[in-house]
mmCIF file of C-alpha atoms and ligand atoms in Angstrom:
data_model
loop_
_atom_site.group_PDB
_atom_site.id
_atom_site.type_symbol
_atom_site.label_atom_id
_atom_site.label_comp_id
_atom_site.label_asym_id
_atom_site.label_seq_id
_atom_site.Cartn_x
_atom_site.Cartn_y
_atom_site.Cartn_z
ATOM 1 C CA UNK L 1406 0.000 0.000 0.000
ATOM 2 C CA UNK L 1407 0.885 3.642 -0.304
ATOM 3 C CA UNK L 1408 0.447 5.244 3.096
ATOM 4 C CA UNK L 1409 0.302 8.867 4.185
ATOM 5 C CA UNK L 1410 1.625 9.198 7.741
ATOM 6 C CA UNK L 1411 0.823 12.496 9.435
ATOM 7 C CA UNK L 1412 3.201 13.291 12.279
ATOM 8 C CA UNK L 1413 5.525 10.687 10.787
ATOM 9 C CA UNK L 1414 8.612 12.488 12.116
ATOM 10 C CA UNK L 1415 7.438 12.185 15.713
ATOM 11 C CA UNK L 1416 8.319 9.546 18.257
ATOM 12 C CA UNK L 1417 5.707 6.878 17.528
ATOM 13 C CA UNK L 1418 5.285 8.036 13.939
ATOM 14 C CA UNK L 1419 8.941 7.569 13.012
ATOM 15 C CA UNK L 1420 9.118 4.055 14.447
ATOM 16 C CA UNK L 1421 5.912 3.187 12.595
ATOM 17 C CA UNK L 1422 7.315 4.545 9.327
ATOM 18 C CA UNK L 1423 10.308 2.214 9.655
ATOM 19 C CA UNK L 1424 7.970 -0.740 10.289
ATOM 20 C CA UNK L 1425 5.821 0.176 7.265
ATOM 21 C CA UNK L 1426 8.824 0.568 4.947
ATOM 22 C CA UNK L 1427 10.274 -2.732 6.168
ATOM 23 C CA UNK L 1428 6.938 -4.379 5.440
ATOM 24 C CA UNK L 1429 7.146 -3.166 1.836
ATOM 25 C CA UNK L 1430 4.683 -0.296 1.974
ATOM 26 C CA UNK L 1431 5.477 3.084 0.406
ATOM 27 C CA UNK L 1432 5.257 6.016 2.780
ATOM 28 C CA UNK L 1433 4.679 9.747 2.491
ATOM 29 C CA UNK L 1434 5.328 11.604 5.753
ATOM 30 C CA UNK L 1435 3.381 14.811 6.413
ATOM 31 C CA UNK L 1436 4.873 16.814 9.273
ATOM 32 C CA UNK L 1437 5.358 20.464 10.196
ATOM 33 C CA UNK L 1438 8.331 19.730 12.518
ATOM 34 C CA UNK L 1439 6.673 21.693 15.313
ATOM 35 C CA UNK L 1440 7.755 18.952 17.726
ATOM 36 C CA UNK L 1441 10.210 16.869 15.693
ATOM 37 C CA UNK L 1442 13.544 17.208 13.936
ATOM 38 C CA UNK L 1443 14.039 16.659 10.190
ATOM 39 C CA UNK L 1444 17.118 14.513 10.961
ATOM 40 C CA UNK L 1445 14.845 11.719 12.133
ATOM 41 C CA UNK L 1446 13.947 10.969 8.512
ATOM 42 C CA UNK L 1447 17.614 10.294 7.690
ATOM 43 C CA UNK L 1448 17.669 7.751 10.513
ATOM 44 C CA UNK L 1449 14.457 6.193 9.196
ATOM 45 C CA UNK L 1450 16.074 5.821 5.766
ATOM 46 C CA UNK L 1451 19.242 4.388 7.276
ATOM 47 C CA UNK L 1452 17.291 1.722 9.208
ATOM 48 C CA UNK L 1453 14.720 0.860 6.551
ATOM 49 C CA UNK L 1454 17.106 0.990 3.587
ATOM 50 C CA UNK L 1455 14.935 3.473 1.704
ATOM 51 C CA UNK L 1456 13.379 6.866 2.245
ATOM 52 C CA UNK L 1457 9.887 8.011 3.015
ATOM 53 C CA UNK L 1458 8.761 10.945 0.876
ATOM 54 C CA UNK L 1459 8.214 14.170 2.841
ATOM 55 C CA UNK L 1460 5.594 16.908 2.731
ATOM 56 C CA UNK L 1461 6.164 19.769 5.171
ATOM 57 C CA UNK L 1462 2.632 20.845 5.967
ATOM 58 C CA UNK L 1463 0.564 22.308 8.778
ATOM 59 C CA UNK L 1464 -2.609 20.221 8.590
ATOM 60 C CA UNK L 1465 -4.777 22.989 10.014
ATOM 61 C CA UNK L 1466 -4.279 24.576 6.561
ATOM 62 C CA UNK L 1467 -7.121 22.813 4.745
ATOM 63 C CA UNK L 1468 -6.033 23.932 1.298
ATOM 64 C CA UNK L 1469 -2.471 22.667 1.674
ATOM 65 C CA UNK L 1470 -3.720 19.442 3.252
ATOM 66 C CA UNK L 1471 -5.994 18.857 0.279
ATOM 67 C CA UNK L 1472 -3.072 19.349 -2.102
ATOM 68 C CA UNK L 1473 -0.884 16.946 -0.102
ATOM 69 C CA UNK L 1474 -3.539 14.212 -0.068
ATOM 70 C CA UNK L 1475 -4.210 14.726 -3.775
ATOM 71 C CA UNK L 1476 -0.512 14.446 -4.640
ATOM 72 C CA UNK L 1477 0.170 11.500 -2.352
ATOM 73 C CA UNK L 1478 -2.918 9.581 -3.536
ATOM 74 C CA UNK L 1479 -2.632 7.199 -0.582
ATOM 75 C CA UNK L 1480 -4.436 3.887 -0.084
ATOM 76 C CA UNK L 1481 -4.557 4.660 3.638
ATOM 77 C CA UNK L 1482 -3.728 7.368 6.147
ATOM 78 C CA UNK L 1483 -2.162 6.950 9.583
ATOM 79 C CA UNK L 1484 -2.921 10.099 11.558
ATOM 80 C CA UNK L 1485 -0.461 10.777 14.392
ATOM 81 C CA UNK L 1486 -0.111 14.541 14.050
ATOM 82 C CA UNK L 1487 -1.290 16.544 17.030
ATOM 83 C CA UNK L 1488 -0.347 18.239 20.235
ATOM 84 C CA UNK L 1489 0.001 15.899 23.197
ATOM 85 C CA UNK L 1490 1.209 17.506 26.441
ATOM 86 C CA UNK L 1491 -1.422 17.130 29.154
ATOM 87 C CA UNK L 1492 -0.228 20.040 31.334
ATOM 88 C CA UNK L 1493 0.250 22.438 28.438
ATOM 89 C CA UNK L 1494 -3.239 21.598 27.181
ATOM 90 C CA UNK L 1495 -4.735 22.940 30.408
ATOM 91 C CA UNK L 1496 -2.780 26.192 29.996
ATOM 92 C CA UNK L 1497 -3.543 26.614 26.291
ATOM 93 C CA UNK L 1498 -6.801 24.742 25.657
ATOM 94 C CA UNK L 1499 -7.730 26.684 22.561
ATOM 95 C CA UNK L 1500 -4.438 25.757 20.882
ATOM 96 C CA UNK L 1501 -5.147 22.127 21.588
ATOM 97 C CA UNK L 1502 -8.747 22.112 20.425
ATOM 98 C CA UNK L 1503 -7.922 24.135 17.339
ATOM 99 C CA UNK L 1504 -4.844 22.184 16.285
ATOM 100 C CA UNK L 1505 -6.036 18.673 17.043
ATOM 101 C CA UNK L 1506 -9.559 19.107 15.728
ATOM 102 C CA UNK L 1507 -8.871 21.371 12.732
ATOM 103 C CA UNK L 1508 -6.098 19.134 11.452
ATOM 104 C CA UNK L 1509 -8.409 16.130 11.584
ATOM 105 C CA UNK L 1510 -11.171 18.071 9.823
ATOM 106 C CA UNK L 1511 -8.802 19.069 7.006
ATOM 107 C CA UNK L 1512 -7.603 15.535 6.650
ATOM 108 C CA UNK L 1513 -11.089 14.000 6.592
ATOM 109 C CA UNK L 1514 -12.322 16.528 4.042
ATOM 110 C CA UNK L 1515 -9.330 15.832 1.819
ATOM 111 C CA UNK L 1516 -9.756 12.073 2.206
ATOM 112 C CA UNK L 1517 -13.390 12.357 1.213
ATOM 113 C CA UNK L 1518 -12.610 14.539 -1.790
ATOM 114 C CA UNK L 1519 -9.932 12.184 -3.052
ATOM 115 C CA UNK L 1520 -11.663 8.907 -2.232
ATOM 116 C CA UNK L 1521 -9.306 7.719 0.524
ATOM 117 C CA UNK L 1522 -11.228 5.196 2.598
ATOM 118 C CA UNK L 1523 -8.811 3.846 5.199
ATOM 119 C CA UNK L 1524 -7.683 5.600 8.362
ATOM 120 C CA UNK L 1525 -5.732 4.580 11.453
ATOM 121 C CA UNK L 1526 -6.005 7.139 14.242
ATOM 122 C CA UNK L 1527 -3.720 7.737 17.268
ATOM 123 C CA UNK L 1528 -5.968 7.711 20.271
ATOM 124 C CA UNK L 1529 -5.064 7.229 23.913
ATOM 125 C CA UNK L 1530 -6.001 5.308 27.028
ATOM 126 C CA UNK L 1531 -6.818 8.726 28.463
ATOM 127 C CA UNK L 1532 -10.266 8.425 26.772
ATOM 128 C CA UNK L 1533 -11.354 5.961 29.471
ATOM 129 C CA UNK L 1534 -11.424 8.826 31.972
ATOM 130 C CA UNK L 1535 -11.414 8.617 35.750
ATOM 131 C CA UNK L 1536 -14.190 6.091 36.308
ATOM 132 C CA UNK L 1537 -13.575 3.123 34.048
ATOM 133 C CA UNK L 1538 -12.845 -0.164 35.839
ATOM 134 C CA UNK L 1539 -9.450 -1.806 35.173
ATOM 135 C CA UNK L 1540 -8.373 -3.410 33.025
ATOM 136 C CA UNK L 1541 -9.799 -1.025 30.439
ATOM 137 C CA UNK L 1542 -11.944 -2.640 27.726
ATOM 138 C CA UNK L 1543 -12.823 -1.065 24.390
ATOM 139 C CA UNK L 1544 -16.571 -1.399 24.946
ATOM 140 C CA UNK L 1545 -16.509 0.904 27.986
ATOM 141 C CA UNK L 1546 -18.687 4.008 27.761
ATOM 142 C CA UNK L 1547 -19.128 6.868 28.217
ATOM 143 C CA UNK L 1548 -15.708 8.048 27.156
ATOM 144 C CA UNK L 1549 -14.386 10.990 29.120
ATOM 145 C CA UNK L 1550 -11.031 12.590 29.755
ATOM 146 C CA UNK L 1551 -9.617 14.805 32.450
ATOM 147 C CA UNK L 1552 -7.622 17.248 30.291
ATOM 148 C CA UNK L 1553 -8.253 19.321 27.167
ATOM 149 C CA UNK L 1554 -5.663 17.129 25.413
ATOM 150 C CA UNK L 1555 -7.601 14.016 26.384
ATOM 151 C CA UNK L 1556 -10.877 15.601 25.349
ATOM 152 C CA UNK L 1557 -9.500 16.260 21.871
ATOM 153 C CA UNK L 1558 -8.968 12.483 21.647
ATOM 154 C CA UNK L 1559 -12.525 11.727 22.820
ATOM 155 C CA UNK L 1560 -13.985 14.337 20.452
ATOM 156 C CA UNK L 1561 -11.961 13.093 17.510
ATOM 157 C CA UNK L 1562 -13.093 9.509 18.126
ATOM 158 C CA UNK L 1563 -16.687 10.784 18.066
ATOM 159 C CA UNK L 1564 -16.142 12.812 14.905
ATOM 160 C CA UNK L 1565 -14.639 9.782 13.202
ATOM 161 C CA UNK L 1566 -17.600 7.601 14.202
ATOM 162 C CA UNK L 1567 -20.080 10.140 12.807
ATOM 163 C CA UNK L 1568 -18.167 10.678 9.580
ATOM 164 C CA UNK L 1569 -17.765 6.942 9.040
ATOM 165 C CA UNK L 1570 -21.493 6.389 9.617
ATOM 166 C CA UNK L 1571 -22.179 8.888 6.826
ATOM 167 C CA UNK L 1572 -19.443 7.694 4.457
ATOM 168 C CA UNK L 1573 -20.017 4.287 2.860
ATOM 169 C CA UNK L 1574 -16.797 2.305 2.671
ATOM 170 C CA UNK L 1575 -14.813 4.385 5.178
ATOM 171 C CA UNK L 1576 -12.900 2.145 7.623
ATOM 172 C CA UNK L 1577 -11.318 3.593 10.768
ATOM 173 C CA UNK L 1578 -9.177 1.917 13.440
ATOM 174 C CA UNK L 1579 -8.927 3.889 16.694
ATOM 175 C CA UNK L 1580 -5.729 2.819 18.416
ATOM 176 C CA UNK L 1581 -5.758 3.599 22.123
ATOM 177 C CA UNK L 1582 -2.150 3.675 23.256
ATOM 178 C CA UNK L 1583 -1.263 3.055 26.866
ATOM 179 C CA UNK L 1584 2.207 4.336 27.873
ATOM 180 C CA UNK L 1585 4.556 4.229 24.873
ATOM 181 C CA UNK L 1586 8.226 3.969 25.847
ATOM 182 C CA UNK L 1587 11.452 2.468 24.521
ATOM 183 C CA UNK L 1588 13.435 3.126 21.394
ATOM 184 C CA UNK L 1589 14.689 1.405 18.277
ATOM 185 C CA UNK L 1590 17.144 -1.325 19.416
ATOM 186 C CA UNK L 1591 19.785 0.100 17.050
ATOM 187 C CA UNK L 1592 20.058 3.166 19.291
ATOM 188 C CA UNK L 1593 19.496 5.357 16.211
ATOM 189 C CA UNK L 1594 15.894 6.400 16.941
ATOM 190 C CA UNK L 1595 14.060 7.219 20.137
ATOM 191 C CA UNK L 1596 12.024 9.769 22.016
ATOM 192 C CA UNK L 1597 13.416 13.300 21.833
ATOM 193 C CA UNK L 1598 11.228 15.563 23.949
ATOM 194 C CA UNK L 1599 11.779 19.293 23.509
ATOM 195 C CA UNK L 1600 12.330 21.028 26.850
ATOM 196 C CA UNK L 1601 11.752 19.340 30.198
ATOM 197 C CA UNK L 1602 10.200 15.879 29.686
ATOM 198 C CA UNK L 1603 6.688 15.462 31.092
ATOM 199 C CA UNK L 1604 6.763 11.684 31.060
ATOM 200 C CA UNK L 1605 8.522 9.240 33.336
ATOM 201 C CA UNK L 1606 10.781 7.261 30.994
ATOM 202 C CA UNK L 1607 12.387 10.171 29.118
ATOM 203 C CA UNK L 1608 12.865 11.970 32.428
ATOM 204 C CA UNK L 1609 14.694 9.017 33.979
ATOM 205 C CA UNK L 1610 16.785 8.663 30.824
ATOM 206 C CA UNK L 1611 17.849 12.315 31.058
ATOM 207 C CA UNK L 1612 18.761 11.879 34.735
ATOM 208 C CA UNK L 1613 20.872 8.857 33.794
ATOM 209 C CA UNK L 1614 22.739 10.789 31.109
ATOM 210 C CA UNK L 1615 23.284 13.787 33.389
ATOM 211 C CA UNK L 1616 20.910 16.292 31.799
ATOM 212 C CA UNK L 1617 18.630 16.386 34.888
ATOM 213 C CA UNK L 1618 19.617 16.282 38.529
ATOM 214 C CA UNK L 1619 17.171 13.754 39.938
ATOM 215 C CA UNK L 1620 13.864 12.056 39.307
ATOM 216 C CA UNK L 1621 10.915 13.284 41.331
ATOM 217 C CA UNK L 1622 8.615 10.340 42.045
ATOM 218 C CA UNK L 1623 5.134 11.783 42.217
ATOM 219 C CA UNK L 1624 3.753 10.099 45.332
ATOM 220 C CA UNK L 1625 4.413 6.776 47.035
ATOM 221 C CA UNK L 1626 1.259 6.660 49.137
ATOM 222 C CA UNK L 1627 -1.129 5.248 46.538
ATOM 223 C CA UNK L 1628 -3.124 2.115 47.256
ATOM 224 C CA UNK L 1629 -0.815 -0.050 45.116
ATOM 225 C CA UNK L 1630 1.716 -2.771 46.058
ATOM 226 C CA UNK L 1631 4.663 -0.385 46.471
ATOM 227 C CA UNK L 1632 2.677 2.844 46.838
ATOM 228 C CA UNK L 1633 3.613 4.262 43.413
ATOM 229 C CA UNK L 1634 1.275 4.387 40.405
ATOM 230 C CA UNK L 1635 0.870 1.485 37.998
ATOM 231 C CA UNK L 1636 0.874 2.026 34.260
ATOM 232 C CA UNK L 1637 0.845 -0.186 31.196
ATOM 233 C CA UNK L 1638 4.149 0.544 29.437
ATOM 234 C CA UNK L 1639 4.338 -0.643 25.851
ATOM 235 C CA UNK L 1640 7.466 -0.718 23.679
ATOM 236 C CA UNK L 1641 7.312 1.710 20.752
ATOM 237 C CA UNK L 1642 8.321 -1.094 18.339
ATOM 238 C CA UNK L 1643 5.383 -3.185 19.510
ATOM 239 C CA UNK L 1644 3.178 -0.142 18.926
ATOM 240 C CA UNK L 1645 4.650 0.340 15.458
ATOM 241 C CA UNK L 1646 3.820 -3.286 14.643
ATOM 242 C CA UNK L 1647 0.308 -2.667 15.993
ATOM 243 C CA UNK L 1648 -0.186 0.036 13.349
ATOM 244 C CA UNK L 1649 0.947 -2.287 10.583
ATOM 245 C CA UNK L 1650 -1.472 -4.951 11.852
ATOM 246 C CA UNK L 1651 -4.347 -2.466 12.093
ATOM 247 C CA UNK L 1652 -3.760 -1.204 8.544
ATOM 248 C CA UNK L 1653 -3.706 -4.698 7.179
ATOM 249 C CA UNK L 1654 -6.947 -5.610 8.997
ATOM 250 C CA UNK L 1655 -8.964 -2.452 8.237
ATOM 251 C CA UNK L 1656 -10.935 -4.035 5.419
ATOM 252 C CA UNK L 1657 -11.980 -7.038 7.514
ATOM 253 C CA UNK L 1658 -12.785 -5.351 10.840
ATOM 254 C CA UNK L 1659 -16.057 -6.412 12.473
ATOM 255 C CA UNK L 1660 -17.379 -2.830 12.319
ATOM 256 C CA UNK L 1661 -16.383 0.124 10.091
ATOM 257 C CA UNK L 1662 -15.023 2.017 13.112
ATOM 258 C CA UNK L 1663 -13.300 -0.048 15.736
ATOM 259 C CA UNK L 1664 -11.229 0.786 18.821
ATOM 260 C CA UNK L 1665 -8.249 -1.316 19.883
ATOM 261 C CA UNK L 1666 -6.227 -1.063 23.073
ATOM 262 C CA UNK L 1667 -2.509 -1.182 22.385
ATOM 263 C CA UNK L 1668 -0.851 -2.020 25.666
ATOM 264 C CA UNK L 1669 1.100 -4.839 27.232
ATOM 265 C CA UNK L 1670 -1.858 -5.825 29.397
ATOM 266 C CA UNK L 1671 -0.133 -5.462 32.748
ATOM 267 C CA UNK L 1672 0.664 -2.746 35.239
ATOM 268 C CA UNK L 1673 4.207 -1.772 36.194
ATOM 269 C CA UNK L 1674 4.894 0.647 39.037
ATOM 270 C CA UNK L 1675 6.956 3.829 38.851
ATOM 271 C CA UNK L 1676 9.404 2.238 41.244
ATOM 272 C CA UNK L 1677 9.701 -0.974 39.235
ATOM 273 C CA UNK L 1678 10.407 0.980 36.062
ATOM 274 C CA UNK L 1679 12.914 3.201 37.858
ATOM 275 C CA UNK L 1680 14.676 0.209 39.456
ATOM 276 C CA UNK L 1681 14.859 -1.552 36.090
ATOM 277 C CA UNK L 1682 16.465 1.581 34.621
ATOM 278 C CA UNK L 1683 19.037 1.795 37.450
ATOM 279 C CA UNK L 1684 19.860 -1.879 36.876
ATOM 280 C CA UNK L 1685 20.569 -1.389 33.180
ATOM 281 C CA UNK L 1686 22.640 1.735 33.874
ATOM 282 C CA UNK L 1687 24.502 -0.180 36.586
ATOM 283 C CA UNK L 1688 24.270 2.365 39.389
ATOM 284 C CA UNK L 1689 21.613 3.910 41.608
ATOM 285 C CA UNK L 1690 20.192 7.100 40.113
ATOM 286 C CA UNK L 1691 19.313 10.168 42.181
ATOM 287 C CA UNK L 1692 15.642 10.462 43.059
ATOM 288 C CA UNK L 1693 13.275 11.757 45.685
ATOM 289 C CA UNK L 1694 9.642 11.147 46.497
ATOM 290 C CA UNK L 1695 7.522 14.280 46.212
ATOM 291 C CA UNK L 1696 3.804 15.046 46.372
ATOM 292 C CA UNK L 1697 1.332 13.386 44.039
ATOM 293 C CA UNK L 1698 0.899 15.028 40.635
ATOM 294 C CA UNK L 1699 -2.662 16.358 40.366
ATOM 295 C CA UNK L 1700 -4.823 14.290 38.049
ATOM 296 C CA UNK L 1701 -2.763 11.066 38.158
ATOM 297 C CA UNK L 1702 -4.796 7.872 38.509
ATOM 298 C CA UNK L 1703 -3.420 5.196 40.859
ATOM 299 C CA UNK L 1704 -3.440 2.283 38.428
ATOM 300 C CA UNK L 1705 -4.607 1.283 34.980
ATOM 301 C CA UNK L 1706 -3.719 -1.182 32.282
ATOM 302 C CA UNK L 1707 -5.222 -2.608 29.117
ATOM 303 C CA UNK L 1708 -7.392 -5.577 28.394
ATOM 304 C CA UNK L 1709 -5.657 -6.620 25.184
ATOM 305 C CA UNK L 1710 -7.984 -9.426 24.128
ATOM 306 C CA UNK L 1711 -9.496 -7.599 21.157
ATOM 307 C CA UNK L 1712 -6.177 -6.634 19.544
ATOM 308 C CA UNK L 1713 -4.918 -10.190 20.020
ATOM 309 C CA UNK L 1714 -8.006 -11.868 18.587
ATOM 310 C CA UNK L 1715 -8.857 -9.452 15.787
ATOM 311 C CA UNK L 1716 -5.491 -8.001 14.747
ATOM 312 C CA UNK L 1717 -3.293 -10.927 15.731
ATOM 313 C CA UNK L 1718 -1.186 -8.424 17.643
ATOM 314 C CA UNK L 1719 0.291 -8.559 21.083
ATOM 315 C CA UNK L 1720 3.088 -6.672 22.804
ATOM 316 C CA UNK L 1721 6.133 -8.958 22.881
ATOM 317 C CA UNK L 1722 8.837 -6.802 24.423
ATOM 318 C CA UNK L 1723 9.541 -6.714 28.168
ATOM 319 C CA UNK L 1724 10.187 -3.887 30.609
ATOM 320 C CA UNK L 1725 13.884 -4.838 30.454
ATOM 321 C CA UNK L 1726 13.812 -4.406 26.662
ATOM 322 C CA UNK L 1727 12.101 -1.032 27.092
ATOM 323 C CA UNK L 1728 14.693 0.345 29.522
ATOM 324 C CA UNK L 1729 17.693 -1.187 27.717
ATOM 325 C CA UNK L 1730 16.617 0.267 24.371
ATOM 326 C CA UNK L 1731 15.830 3.667 25.905
ATOM 327 C CA UNK L 1732 19.228 3.760 27.592
ATOM 328 C CA UNK L 1733 21.072 2.751 24.408
ATOM 329 C CA UNK L 1734 19.341 5.572 22.501
ATOM 330 C CA UNK L 1735 19.903 8.151 25.247
ATOM 331 C CA UNK L 1736 23.585 7.284 25.689
ATOM 332 C CA UNK L 1737 24.288 7.449 21.975
ATOM 333 C CA UNK L 1738 22.233 10.655 21.549
ATOM 334 C CA UNK L 1739 22.480 12.553 24.841
ATOM 335 C CA UNK L 1740 21.014 15.691 23.272
ATOM 336 C CA UNK L 1741 18.543 13.873 21.024
ATOM 337 C CA UNK L 1742 18.593 14.297 17.254
ATOM 338 C CA UNK L 1743 20.943 16.832 15.687
ATOM 339 C CA UNK L 1744 19.232 20.181 15.074
HETATM 340 C C1 UD1 Q 2876 0.501 10.636 30.184
HETATM 341 C C2 UD1 Q 2876 -0.809 11.133 29.651
HETATM 342 C C3 UD1 Q 2876 -1.294 10.208 28.589
HETATM 343 C C4 UD1 Q 2876 -0.230 10.035 27.530
HETATM 344 C C5 UD1 Q 2876 1.037 9.525 28.180
HETATM 345 C C6 UD1 Q 2876 2.163 9.388 27.190
HETATM 346 C C7 UD1 Q 2876 -2.928 11.535 30.940
HETATM 347 C C8 UD1 Q 2876 -3.498 11.716 32.299
HETATM 348 N N1 UD1 Q 2876 -1.630 11.289 30.823
HETATM 349 O O1 UD1 Q 2876 0.249 9.418 30.876
HETATM 350 O O2 UD1 Q 2876 -2.459 10.693 28.008
HETATM 351 O O3 UD1 Q 2876 -0.661 9.131 26.557
HETATM 352 O O4 UD1 Q 2876 1.427 10.446 29.168
HETATM 353 O O5 UD1 Q 2876 3.073 8.426 27.644
HETATM 354 O O6 UD1 Q 2876 -3.615 11.654 30.008
HETATM 355 N N2 UD1 Q 2876 5.941 10.165 37.081
HETATM 356 C C9 UD1 Q 2876 6.816 10.474 38.107
HETATM 357 N N3 UD1 Q 2876 7.771 11.418 37.860
HETATM 358 C C10 UD1 Q 2876 7.912 12.061 36.665
HETATM 359 C C11 UD1 Q 2876 7.003 11.728 35.630
HETATM 360 C C12 UD1 Q 2876 6.022 10.790 35.866
HETATM 361 O O7 UD1 Q 2876 6.730 9.927 39.205
HETATM 362 O O8 UD1 Q 2876 8.800 12.908 36.522
HETATM 363 C C13 UD1 Q 2876 4.898 9.136 37.301
HETATM 364 C C14 UD1 Q 2876 3.495 9.650 37.162
HETATM 365 O O9 UD1 Q 2876 2.990 10.104 38.386
HETATM 366 C C15 UD1 Q 2876 2.765 8.404 36.651
HETATM 367 C C16 UD1 Q 2876 3.827 7.614 35.894
HETATM 368 O O10 UD1 Q 2876 5.074 8.148 36.318
HETATM 369 O O11 UD1 Q 2876 2.358 7.624 37.741
HETATM 370 C C17 UD1 Q 2876 3.715 7.774 34.397
HETATM 371 O O12 UD1 Q 2876 3.620 9.155 34.094
HETATM 372 P P1 UD1 Q 2876 3.732 9.693 32.601
HETATM 373 O O13 UD1 Q 2876 4.910 9.067 31.931
HETATM 374 O O14 UD1 Q 2876 3.663 11.178 32.644
HETATM 375 O O15 UD1 Q 2876 2.458 9.079 31.878
HETATM 376 P P2 UD1 Q 2876 0.897 9.184 32.283
HETATM 377 O O16 UD1 Q 2876 0.629 10.326 33.165
HETATM 378 O O17 UD1 Q 2876 0.465 7.820 32.706
#
């Protein structure tokens, strides 16, 4: 297939582009580099043995998006592009609603105009909100989210359901990621957050490489085995393979729009992840326990039955793989990708 990947220069996008190229698909990346470096596409080419084509485009520009979709003439679109920082979304909600919704509107209009009928969308476990029982199952309703970022994911899922209901032949996979971590095992690609990392794994990695003084563990008085929060960490290569599987199953899905949890299906605590990182680095890393971070849930993980049964996908890589690959990437690229 010929696949248009929006946000293909980002963390999950770039790993997915490698997986798609390796699988024999042709790829056009659409990215505005607002949170990614162009150098990532050289690494993609190096690993996959051939290049993805590139369109530098801001998808909120409907006219440009239409031209990109027309020129790419894709068989399918994988839509990663969007803003994703929970805290920032509370400070700048309008930016988040405008960017994440408008870009999807442009893309859907262009897909309709040019007859593109397959879409894989980057959703998030955050759509299960504060009240869903664990493990999270795809059939849970009503979806809710505690941040403007999360609400853009809920809203986009709803928009996609409505548009698909009105568009014969449109097939949409909603991939709900749990906590993506890890890096390409080559050490050539990984997560490269701009500024201070918001998420646990990149923060620990930057402590290990000396860019940050110490990890702050946000609370150890939760009702969990060791008092720290449990999350479902999933290796970015497993996620990338999940996108390939979803694309290849779009035409045979049980319903035209279908959600799939992409997680490992088990909870790992902040302390377990941190200890695993210290073990791979070979020394204790500086840390302190501080107050809980507002909004954090104590524990959640995925029920992964549907992805296993319907996509034939399951996460194969372990926590040790996740920390080892992250550390290899961070050591080889202490400042991330070259500017
Ligand atoms: C967040 C987002 C989620 C997004 C995910 C990306 C919410 C509420 N959160 O998940 O949508 O998909 O990032 O991976 O929507 N922690 C520390 N110290 C730190 C950083 C984190 O102790 O410096 C703890 C947190 O309290 C949490 C765990 O580590 O218990 C994981 O945090 P984080 O990596 O930020 O991910 P989430 O908040 O689970």
